[in-house]
């Protein structure tokens, strides 16, 4: 598959097809995955060794039907 170059300020993320939609701002995390796919949190930066792009610790939980953080043994 050939990917087109993204315009400045845009980012493409690949998330699970069954992931829930992004919740409204201020709502609790629902596992949509978008935050952790866009850039790692401070802990994720240590694991991922980068400050942009998807976190290497993000996992898809089929039973829960959501993305989960793998940095805490979940
Ligand atoms: S998957 Fe966990 S460690 Fe990685 S960015 Fe998300 S919350 Fe942080």
Coordinates of C-alpha atoms and ligand atoms in Angstrom, one line a residue:
X1 CA 0.0 0.0 0.0
X2 CA 1.4 3.4 -1.0
X3 CA 0.8 6.1 1.6
X4 CA 0.5 9.7 0.6
X5 CA 2.6 12.3 2.4
X6 CA 0.5 14.1 5.0
X7 CA 0.1 17.8 4.9
X8 CA 1.9 19.8 7.6
X9 CA 0.1 19.6 10.9
X10 CA -1.7 16.4 10.0
X11 CA -1.0 12.9 11.3
X12 CA -2.4 9.5 10.2
X13 CA -3.0 6.9 12.9
X14 CA -4.0 3.2 12.5
X15 CA -6.5 2.0 15.1
X16 CA -8.5 -1.1 15.5
X17 CA -11.7 -1.2 13.3
X18 CA -13.9 -2.0 16.4
X19 CA -12.4 0.7 18.6
X20 CA -14.9 3.0 20.2
X21 CA -15.2 6.6 19.0
X22 CA -13.2 9.3 20.6
X23 CA -15.0 10.5 23.7
X24 CA -16.0 14.2 24.2
X25 CA -13.3 16.4 25.7
X26 CA -13.2 16.0 29.5
X27 CA -14.8 12.6 29.5
X28 CA -13.0 9.5 30.9
X29 CA -10.8 7.4 28.6
X30 CA -12.9 4.8 26.7
X31 CA -10.0 3.1 25.0
X32 CA -10.4 4.7 21.6
X33 CA -6.6 4.7 21.3
X34 CA -6.3 8.0 19.5
X35 CA -4.2 9.7 22.3
X36 CA -1.7 6.9 22.6
X37 CA -1.5 6.4 18.9
X38 CA -0.8 10.1 18.2
X39 CA 2.0 10.4 20.8
X40 CA 3.3 8.6 23.8
X41 CA 2.7 9.9 27.3
X42 CA 5.8 10.6 29.5
X43 CA 6.0 6.9 30.5
X44 CA 5.3 5.8 27.0
X45 CA 8.2 8.0 25.7
X46 CA 10.6 6.0 27.8
X47 CA 9.3 2.7 26.4
X48 CA 8.9 3.9 22.9
X49 CA 12.1 6.0 22.8
X50 CA 10.3 8.7 20.9
X51 CA 8.1 11.7 21.5
X52 CA 5.8 11.4 18.5
X53 CA 3.9 8.6 16.8
X54 CA 2.2 5.5 18.4
X55 CA 3.3 4.2 21.8
X56 CA 4.8 0.7 21.7
X57 CA 2.9 -0.2 24.8
X58 CA -0.6 0.3 23.4
X59 CA -2.5 -3.0 23.0
X60 CA -5.9 -4.1 21.6
X61 CA -8.0 -6.1 24.1
X62 CA -10.4 -8.2 22.1
X63 CA -12.5 -9.2 25.1
X64 CA -12.9 -5.6 26.3
X65 CA -13.3 -4.3 22.8
X66 CA -10.9 -1.4 23.5
X67 CA -7.3 -0.3 23.4
X68 CA -5.5 -0.7 26.7
X69 CA -2.1 0.4 28.1
X70 CA 0.4 -2.4 28.3
X71 CA 2.8 -0.5 30.5
X72 CA 0.9 -1.5 33.7
X73 CA 0.6 -5.2 33.1
X74 CA -3.1 -4.8 31.9
Ligands
LIG1 S1 -0.1 3.0 26.0 FE1 0.3 3.5 28.2 S2 2.4 4.1 28.3 FE2 1.7 4.2 26.1 S3 1.1 6.4 25.8 FE3 -0.7 5.2 26.4 S4 -0.9 5.4 28.6 FE4 1.2 6.0 28.0

